Coordinates of C-alpha atoms in Angstrom, one line a residue:
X566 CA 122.8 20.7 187.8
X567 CA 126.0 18.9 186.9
X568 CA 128.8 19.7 188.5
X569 CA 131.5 20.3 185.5
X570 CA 129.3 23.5 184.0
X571 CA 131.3 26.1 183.2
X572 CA 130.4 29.6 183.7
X573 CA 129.5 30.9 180.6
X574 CA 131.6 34.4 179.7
X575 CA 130.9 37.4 177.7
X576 CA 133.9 37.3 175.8
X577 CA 133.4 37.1 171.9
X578 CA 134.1 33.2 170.7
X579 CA 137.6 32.3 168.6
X580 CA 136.7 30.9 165.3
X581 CA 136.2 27.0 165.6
X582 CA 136.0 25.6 161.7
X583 CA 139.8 27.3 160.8
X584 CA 141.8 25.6 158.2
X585 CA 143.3 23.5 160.3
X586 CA 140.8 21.6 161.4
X587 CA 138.9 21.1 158.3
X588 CA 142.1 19.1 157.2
X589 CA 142.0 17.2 160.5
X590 CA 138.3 16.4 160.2
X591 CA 138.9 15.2 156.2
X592 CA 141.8 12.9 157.0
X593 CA 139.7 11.6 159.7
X594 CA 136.9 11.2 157.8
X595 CA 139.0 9.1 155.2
X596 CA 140.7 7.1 157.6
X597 CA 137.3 5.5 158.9
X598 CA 135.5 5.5 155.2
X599 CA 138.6 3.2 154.5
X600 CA 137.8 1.3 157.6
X601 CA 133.9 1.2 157.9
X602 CA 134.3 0.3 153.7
X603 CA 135.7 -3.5 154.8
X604 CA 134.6 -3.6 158.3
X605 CA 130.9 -5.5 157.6
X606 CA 132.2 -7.4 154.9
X607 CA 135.1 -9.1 156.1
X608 CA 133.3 -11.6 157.5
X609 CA 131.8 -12.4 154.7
X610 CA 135.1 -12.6 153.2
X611 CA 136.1 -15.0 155.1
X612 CA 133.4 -17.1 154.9
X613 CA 133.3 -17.5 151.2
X614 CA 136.6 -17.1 150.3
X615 CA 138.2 -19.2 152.5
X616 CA 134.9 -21.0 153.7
X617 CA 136.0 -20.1 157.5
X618 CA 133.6 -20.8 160.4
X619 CA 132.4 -18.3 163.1
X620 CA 134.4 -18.8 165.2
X621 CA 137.9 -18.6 162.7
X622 CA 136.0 -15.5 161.8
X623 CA 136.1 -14.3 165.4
X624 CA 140.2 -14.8 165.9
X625 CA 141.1 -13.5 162.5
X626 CA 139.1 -10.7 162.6
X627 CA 140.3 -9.9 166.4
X628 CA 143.5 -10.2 165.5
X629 CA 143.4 -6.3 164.4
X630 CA 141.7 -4.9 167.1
X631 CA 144.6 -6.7 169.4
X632 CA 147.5 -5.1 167.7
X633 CA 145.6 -1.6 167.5
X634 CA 145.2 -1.8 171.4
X635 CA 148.9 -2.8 171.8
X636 CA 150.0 0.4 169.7
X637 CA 147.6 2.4 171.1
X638 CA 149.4 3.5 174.3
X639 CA 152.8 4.0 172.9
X640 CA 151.4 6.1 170.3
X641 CA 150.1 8.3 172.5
X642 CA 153.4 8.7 174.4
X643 CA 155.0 9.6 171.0
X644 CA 152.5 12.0 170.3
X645 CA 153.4 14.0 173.7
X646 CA 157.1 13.4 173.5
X647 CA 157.9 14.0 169.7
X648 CA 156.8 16.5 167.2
X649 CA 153.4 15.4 166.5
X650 CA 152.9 15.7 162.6
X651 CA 155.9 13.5 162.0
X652 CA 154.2 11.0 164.0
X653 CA 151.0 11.4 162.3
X654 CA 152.8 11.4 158.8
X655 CA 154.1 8.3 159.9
X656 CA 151.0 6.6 161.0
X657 CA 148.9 7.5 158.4
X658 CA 151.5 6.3 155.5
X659 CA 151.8 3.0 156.9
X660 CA 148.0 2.9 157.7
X661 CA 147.4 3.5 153.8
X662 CA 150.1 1.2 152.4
X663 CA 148.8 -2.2 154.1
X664 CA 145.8 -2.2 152.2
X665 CA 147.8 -3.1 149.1
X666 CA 148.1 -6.3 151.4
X667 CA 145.1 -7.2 151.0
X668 CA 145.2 -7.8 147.5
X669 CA 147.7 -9.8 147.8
X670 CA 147.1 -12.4 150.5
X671 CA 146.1 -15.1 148.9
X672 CA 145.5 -17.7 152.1
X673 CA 143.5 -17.5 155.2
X674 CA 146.8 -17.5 157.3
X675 CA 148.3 -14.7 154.7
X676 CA 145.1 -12.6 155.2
X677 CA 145.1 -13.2 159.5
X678 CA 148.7 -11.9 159.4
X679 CA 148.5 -8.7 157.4
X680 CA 145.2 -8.0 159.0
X681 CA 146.6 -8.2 162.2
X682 CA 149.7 -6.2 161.3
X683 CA 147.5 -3.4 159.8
X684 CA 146.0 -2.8 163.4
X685 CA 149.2 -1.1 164.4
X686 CA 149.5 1.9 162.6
X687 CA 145.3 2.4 162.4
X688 CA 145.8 2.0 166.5
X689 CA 148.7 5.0 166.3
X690 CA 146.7 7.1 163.5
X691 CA 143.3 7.3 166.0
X692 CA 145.5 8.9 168.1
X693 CA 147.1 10.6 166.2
X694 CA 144.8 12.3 164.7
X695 CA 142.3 12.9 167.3
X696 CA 145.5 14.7 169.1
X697 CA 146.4 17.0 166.5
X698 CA 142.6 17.8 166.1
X699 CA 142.9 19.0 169.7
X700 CA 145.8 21.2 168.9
X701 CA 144.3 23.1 166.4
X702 CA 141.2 24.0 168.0
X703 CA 141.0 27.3 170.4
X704 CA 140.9 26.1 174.4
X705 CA 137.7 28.3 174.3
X706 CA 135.6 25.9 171.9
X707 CA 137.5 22.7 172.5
X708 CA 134.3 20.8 174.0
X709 CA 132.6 21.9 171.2
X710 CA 135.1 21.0 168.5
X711 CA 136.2 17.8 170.1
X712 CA 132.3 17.0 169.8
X713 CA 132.4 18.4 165.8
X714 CA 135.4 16.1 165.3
X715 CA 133.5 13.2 165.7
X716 CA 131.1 13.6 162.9
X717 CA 133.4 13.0 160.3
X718 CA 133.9 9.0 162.0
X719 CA 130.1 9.2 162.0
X720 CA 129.5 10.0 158.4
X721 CA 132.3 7.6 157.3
X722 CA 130.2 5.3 159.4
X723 CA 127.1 6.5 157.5
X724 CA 128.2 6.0 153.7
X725 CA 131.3 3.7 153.7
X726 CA 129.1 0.5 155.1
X727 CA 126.4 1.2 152.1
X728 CA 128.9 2.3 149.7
X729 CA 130.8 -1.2 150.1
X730 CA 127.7 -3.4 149.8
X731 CA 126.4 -1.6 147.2
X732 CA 129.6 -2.3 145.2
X733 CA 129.8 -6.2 146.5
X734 CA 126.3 -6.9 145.4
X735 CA 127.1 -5.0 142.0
X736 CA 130.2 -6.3 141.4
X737 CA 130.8 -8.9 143.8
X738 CA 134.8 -8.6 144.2
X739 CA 136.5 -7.5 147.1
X740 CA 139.5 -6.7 144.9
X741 CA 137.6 -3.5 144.3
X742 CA 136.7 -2.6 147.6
X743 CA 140.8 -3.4 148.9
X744 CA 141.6 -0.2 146.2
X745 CA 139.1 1.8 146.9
X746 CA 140.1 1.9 150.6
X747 CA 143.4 2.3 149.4
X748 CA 143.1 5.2 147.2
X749 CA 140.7 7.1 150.1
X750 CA 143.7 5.9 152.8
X751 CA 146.0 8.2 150.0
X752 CA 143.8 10.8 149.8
X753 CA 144.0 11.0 153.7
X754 CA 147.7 11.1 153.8
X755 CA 148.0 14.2 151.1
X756 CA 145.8 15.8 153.4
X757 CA 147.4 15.0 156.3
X758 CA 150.8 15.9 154.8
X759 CA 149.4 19.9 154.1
X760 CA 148.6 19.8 157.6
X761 CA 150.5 23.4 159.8
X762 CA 150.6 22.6 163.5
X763 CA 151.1 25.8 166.1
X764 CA 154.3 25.5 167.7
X765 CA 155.1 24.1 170.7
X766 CA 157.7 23.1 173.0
X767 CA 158.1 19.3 173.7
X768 CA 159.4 18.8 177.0
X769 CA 161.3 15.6 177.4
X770 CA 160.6 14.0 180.5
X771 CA 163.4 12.9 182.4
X772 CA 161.5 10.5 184.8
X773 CA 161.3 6.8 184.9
X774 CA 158.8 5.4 182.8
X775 CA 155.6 4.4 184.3
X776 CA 152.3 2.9 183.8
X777 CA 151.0 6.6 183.6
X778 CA 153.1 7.4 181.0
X779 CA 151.5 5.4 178.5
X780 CA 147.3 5.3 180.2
X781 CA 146.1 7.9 182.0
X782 CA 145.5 6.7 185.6
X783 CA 143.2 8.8 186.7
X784 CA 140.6 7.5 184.7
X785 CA 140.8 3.8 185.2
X786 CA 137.1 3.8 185.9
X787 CA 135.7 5.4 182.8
X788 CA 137.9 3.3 181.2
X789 CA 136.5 0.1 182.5
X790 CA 133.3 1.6 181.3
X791 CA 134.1 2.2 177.9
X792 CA 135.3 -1.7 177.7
X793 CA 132.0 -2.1 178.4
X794 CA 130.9 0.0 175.7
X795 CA 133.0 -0.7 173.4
X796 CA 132.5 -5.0 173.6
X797 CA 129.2 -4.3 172.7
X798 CA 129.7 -2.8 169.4
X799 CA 132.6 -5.3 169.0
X800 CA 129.7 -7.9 168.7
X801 CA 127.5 -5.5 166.9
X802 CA 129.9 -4.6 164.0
X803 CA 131.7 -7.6 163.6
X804 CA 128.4 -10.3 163.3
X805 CA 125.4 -7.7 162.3
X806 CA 125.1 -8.9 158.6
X807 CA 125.8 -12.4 159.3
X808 CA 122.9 -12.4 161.7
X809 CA 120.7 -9.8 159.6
X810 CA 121.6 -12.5 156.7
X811 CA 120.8 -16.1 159.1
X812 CA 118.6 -15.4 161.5
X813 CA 116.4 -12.1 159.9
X814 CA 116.5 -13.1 156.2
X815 CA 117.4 -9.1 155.5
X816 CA 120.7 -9.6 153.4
X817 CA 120.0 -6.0 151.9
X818 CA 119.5 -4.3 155.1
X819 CA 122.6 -4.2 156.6
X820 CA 124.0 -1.2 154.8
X821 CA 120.6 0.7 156.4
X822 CA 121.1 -0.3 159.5
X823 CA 124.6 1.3 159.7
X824 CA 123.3 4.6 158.0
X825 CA 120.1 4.9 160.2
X826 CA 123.0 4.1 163.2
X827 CA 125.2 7.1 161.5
X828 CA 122.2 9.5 161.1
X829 CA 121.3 8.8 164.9
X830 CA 124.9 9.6 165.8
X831 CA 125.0 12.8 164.1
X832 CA 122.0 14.4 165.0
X833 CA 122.8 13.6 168.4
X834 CA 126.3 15.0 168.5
X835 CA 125.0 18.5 166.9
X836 CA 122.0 18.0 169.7
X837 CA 124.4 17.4 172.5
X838 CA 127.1 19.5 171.7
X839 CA 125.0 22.5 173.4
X840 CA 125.6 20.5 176.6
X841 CA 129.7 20.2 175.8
X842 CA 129.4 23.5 175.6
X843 CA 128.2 24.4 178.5
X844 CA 130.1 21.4 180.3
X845 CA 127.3 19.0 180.9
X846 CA 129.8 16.4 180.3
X847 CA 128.4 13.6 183.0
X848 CA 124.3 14.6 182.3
X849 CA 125.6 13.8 178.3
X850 CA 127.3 11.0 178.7
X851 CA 124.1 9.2 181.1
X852 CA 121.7 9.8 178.0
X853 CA 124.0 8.4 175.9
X854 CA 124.2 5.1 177.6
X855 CA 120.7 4.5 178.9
X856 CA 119.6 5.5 175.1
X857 CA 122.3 3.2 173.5
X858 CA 120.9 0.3 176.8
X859 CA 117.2 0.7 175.0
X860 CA 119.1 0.2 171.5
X861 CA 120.8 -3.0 172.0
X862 CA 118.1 -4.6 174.1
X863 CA 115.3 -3.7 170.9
X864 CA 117.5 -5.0 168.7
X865 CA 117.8 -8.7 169.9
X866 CA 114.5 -8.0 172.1
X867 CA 112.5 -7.3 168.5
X868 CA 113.7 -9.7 166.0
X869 CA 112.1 -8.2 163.3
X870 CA 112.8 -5.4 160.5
X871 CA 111.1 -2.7 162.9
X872 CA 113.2 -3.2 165.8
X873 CA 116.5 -4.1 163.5
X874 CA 116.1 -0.6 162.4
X875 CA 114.5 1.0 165.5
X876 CA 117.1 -0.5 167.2
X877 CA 119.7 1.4 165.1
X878 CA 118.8 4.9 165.2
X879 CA 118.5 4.4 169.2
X880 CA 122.0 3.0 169.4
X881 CA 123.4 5.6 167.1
X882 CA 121.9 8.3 169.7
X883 CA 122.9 7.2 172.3
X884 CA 126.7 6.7 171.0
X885 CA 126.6 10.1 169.9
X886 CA 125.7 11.4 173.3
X887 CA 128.3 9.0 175.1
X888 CA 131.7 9.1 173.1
X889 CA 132.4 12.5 172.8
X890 CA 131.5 13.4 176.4
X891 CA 133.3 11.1 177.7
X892 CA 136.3 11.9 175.5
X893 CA 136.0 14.8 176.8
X894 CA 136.2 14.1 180.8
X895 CA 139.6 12.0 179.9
X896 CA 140.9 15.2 178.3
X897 CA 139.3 17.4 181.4
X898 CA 141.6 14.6 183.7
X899 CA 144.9 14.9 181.7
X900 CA 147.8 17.7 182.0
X901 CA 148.2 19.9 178.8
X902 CA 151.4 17.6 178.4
X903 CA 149.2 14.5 178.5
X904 CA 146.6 14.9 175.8
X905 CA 148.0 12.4 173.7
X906 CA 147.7 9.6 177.0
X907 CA 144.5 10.8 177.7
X908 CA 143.4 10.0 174.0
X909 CA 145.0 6.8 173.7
X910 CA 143.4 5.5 177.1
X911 CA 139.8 6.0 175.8
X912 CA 141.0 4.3 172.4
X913 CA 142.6 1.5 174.5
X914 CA 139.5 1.0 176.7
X915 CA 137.2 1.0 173.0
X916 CA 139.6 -1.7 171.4
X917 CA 139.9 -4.1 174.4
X918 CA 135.9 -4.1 174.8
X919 CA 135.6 -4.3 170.6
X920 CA 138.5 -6.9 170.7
X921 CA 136.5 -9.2 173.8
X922 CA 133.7 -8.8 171.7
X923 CA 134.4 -10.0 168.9
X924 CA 136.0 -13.5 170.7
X925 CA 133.7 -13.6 172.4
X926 CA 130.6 -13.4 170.4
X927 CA 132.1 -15.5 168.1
X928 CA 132.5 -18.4 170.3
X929 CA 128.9 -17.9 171.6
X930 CA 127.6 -17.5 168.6
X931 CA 129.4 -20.9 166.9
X932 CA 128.8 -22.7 170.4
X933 CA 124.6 -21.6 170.5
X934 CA 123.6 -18.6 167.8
X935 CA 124.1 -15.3 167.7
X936 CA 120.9 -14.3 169.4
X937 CA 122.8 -15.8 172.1
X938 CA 125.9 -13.8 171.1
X939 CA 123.6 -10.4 170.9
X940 CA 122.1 -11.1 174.3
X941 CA 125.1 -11.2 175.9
X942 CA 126.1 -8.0 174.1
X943 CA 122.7 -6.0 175.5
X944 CA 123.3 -7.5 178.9
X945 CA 127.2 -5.8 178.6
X946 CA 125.7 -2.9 177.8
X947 CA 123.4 -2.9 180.7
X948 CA 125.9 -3.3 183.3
X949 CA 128.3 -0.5 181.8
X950 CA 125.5 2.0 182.1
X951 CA 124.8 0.8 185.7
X952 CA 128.7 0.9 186.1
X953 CA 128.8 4.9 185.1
X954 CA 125.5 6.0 186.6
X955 CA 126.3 4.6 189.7
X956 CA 129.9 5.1 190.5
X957 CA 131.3 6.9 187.3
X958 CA 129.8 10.1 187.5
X959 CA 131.2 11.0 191.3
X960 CA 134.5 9.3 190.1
X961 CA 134.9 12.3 187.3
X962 CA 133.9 15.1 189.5
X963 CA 136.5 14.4 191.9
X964 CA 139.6 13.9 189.4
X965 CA 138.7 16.0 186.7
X966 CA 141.7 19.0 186.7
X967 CA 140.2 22.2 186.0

């Protein structure tokens, strides 16, 4: 039995979809369609457009992921020191504006700096949002809505990929796919902007700042973990239909593999959110990675169209599982006052590991191939599960609050 089960009560549940967060959930889901609409064809971009090699690729392309982790921390200080929709407000307008960028970057140097400057503000919104989604749910279903909250990444995940190479092969300009994730960006925003938040009184902390002001200490393990976690998907996202397109010959595929990786993802999050329920936070997040180990291994294991898409629905389960559980022991380690910290230190963990990855297999992949490159990324994998089952698990159950 895991230890952090709660003790189920009698009491009649509070009301978990309230307006609230349905806004939350739809600004969310338009701030990653805008993202997951570019994300597997920048490279691509890059390449043909500015004929850039792998490993250019690799640095331009990390380049966003760096800034995002930089803002990451602060932005979760803001969000727990200053009222929290003016943060958000100003997040998501900047987020939305940048994409207009873009357009207008007409050089590979152009294109690496407004990239890399559109990472801060998508760093901030993450957190952001995800806080404000915490604010608006009742304590009683929070596991359970923080669990819900993550679908609407998933099913941006699920259409955005296919909807942009759909409209690359039709159209083949990438001036059309910079509006369109501009006008959904807007769309968030309005949302966003018709967004009530309960009161409440922001405390201003009169200490020195520390290190724990801005990550969330108590979970330095989980967030080595997640680094873990998060490099492999770095490599995964970032080189899939370059590989798919090189090395598989499937240069229609791609756009499947990211929805059979969405549909895996939500049917495991409405699966597992039973066990956030009921607090099975540690038994969640172990499935999760040993299904996501099996995932990455078939993928490079199996270099064929079976395992390419085998190897999708696994990983996409076993994300599902992991994420939002261990989300949710960050927020079960973090004071009421520290929600926004305990956000942005799961983000910050996810964005070093994507950011590593994406160097990283780059260079492996220009210096050998990018079976190489995905090797490396099942092997990372590998070791972060070991990592969690082995120590992780005890770590939470002693440093988890209440």
């Amino acid at each position: 039995m895991d230890n952090s089960q709660n003790i189920a009560t009698t009491q009649p549940k509070e009301k978990l979809w309230n307006i609230g967060y349905w806004k939350v959930m739809i600004a969310n889901f338009s701030l990653f369609f805008a993202f997951y609409l570019l994300t597997p064809l920048l490279p691509l971009y890059l390449s043909e457009n500015f004929h850039a090699t792998s490993d250019i690729i690799g640095l331009v392309l990390s380049g966003y992921t760096v800034t995002a982790l930089i803002s990451r921390p602060f932005s979760g200080f803001l969000v727990d020191s200053h009222p929290r929709k003016k943060v958000l407000l100003w997040c998501f307008f900047f987020f939305f504006i940048f994409f207009g960028g873009y357009l207008a970057a007409g050089s590979l140097v152009l294109f690496a700096l407004v990239r890399t400057l559109h990472g801060l503000p998508f760093g901030a919104l993450a957190v952001a949002n995800s806080t404000v989604a915490i604010d608006v749910l009742p304590s009683s279903r929070r596991n359970e809505g923080i669990g819900y909250y993550g679908l609407s990444n998933n099913l941006a995940m699920a259409f955005a990929p296919t909807v942009g190479l759909f409209l690359y092969r039709f159209t083949h300009s990438f001036d059309i796919l910079f509006i369109i994730a501009f006008v959904v960006a807007g769309i968030g925003f309005f949302v966003d902007s018709t967004l009530k938040l309960p009161k409440r009184e922001i405390i201003k902390n009169k200490t020195k700042l520390s290190l724990d002001r801005f990550f969330l200490t108590r979970g330095w393990l989980l967030a080595v973990n997640m680094t873990f976690f998060g490099f492999c998907y770095g490599v995964l996202s970032n080189y899939l239909a370059l590989y798919a397109k090189e090395k598989m010959n499937i240069g229609s595929g791609t756009g499947i593999f990211f929805t059979l990786l969405s549909v895996g993802l939500i049917l495991s999050r409405l699966q597992g959110n039973k066990g956030l329920r009921e607090g099975r936070l540690t038994q969640n997040a172990c499935e999760g990675v040993i299904i996501s180990s099996i995932g990455y291994t078939l993928f490079v294991a199996m270099p064929n169209s079976v395992g390419f898409y085998l190897s999708a629905l696994f990983i996409g389960l076993g994300n599902g599982h992991m994420y939002p559980a261990f989300q949710n022991m960050f927020i079960s380690m973090a004071k009421h006052n520290e929600r926004g910290t305990a956000n942005s230190t799961i983000l910050v963990a996810w964005d070093t590991g994507i950011g590593i990855g994406v160097i990283v297999g780059g260079f492996v992949s220009h210096l050998l191939d990018y079976t190489a490159a995905f090797w490396v990324s099942a092997i990372g994998q590998i070791l972060g599960a070991t990592l969690f089952i082995a120590f992780g698990r005890k770590f939470f159950n002693k440093r988890r609050l209440a």
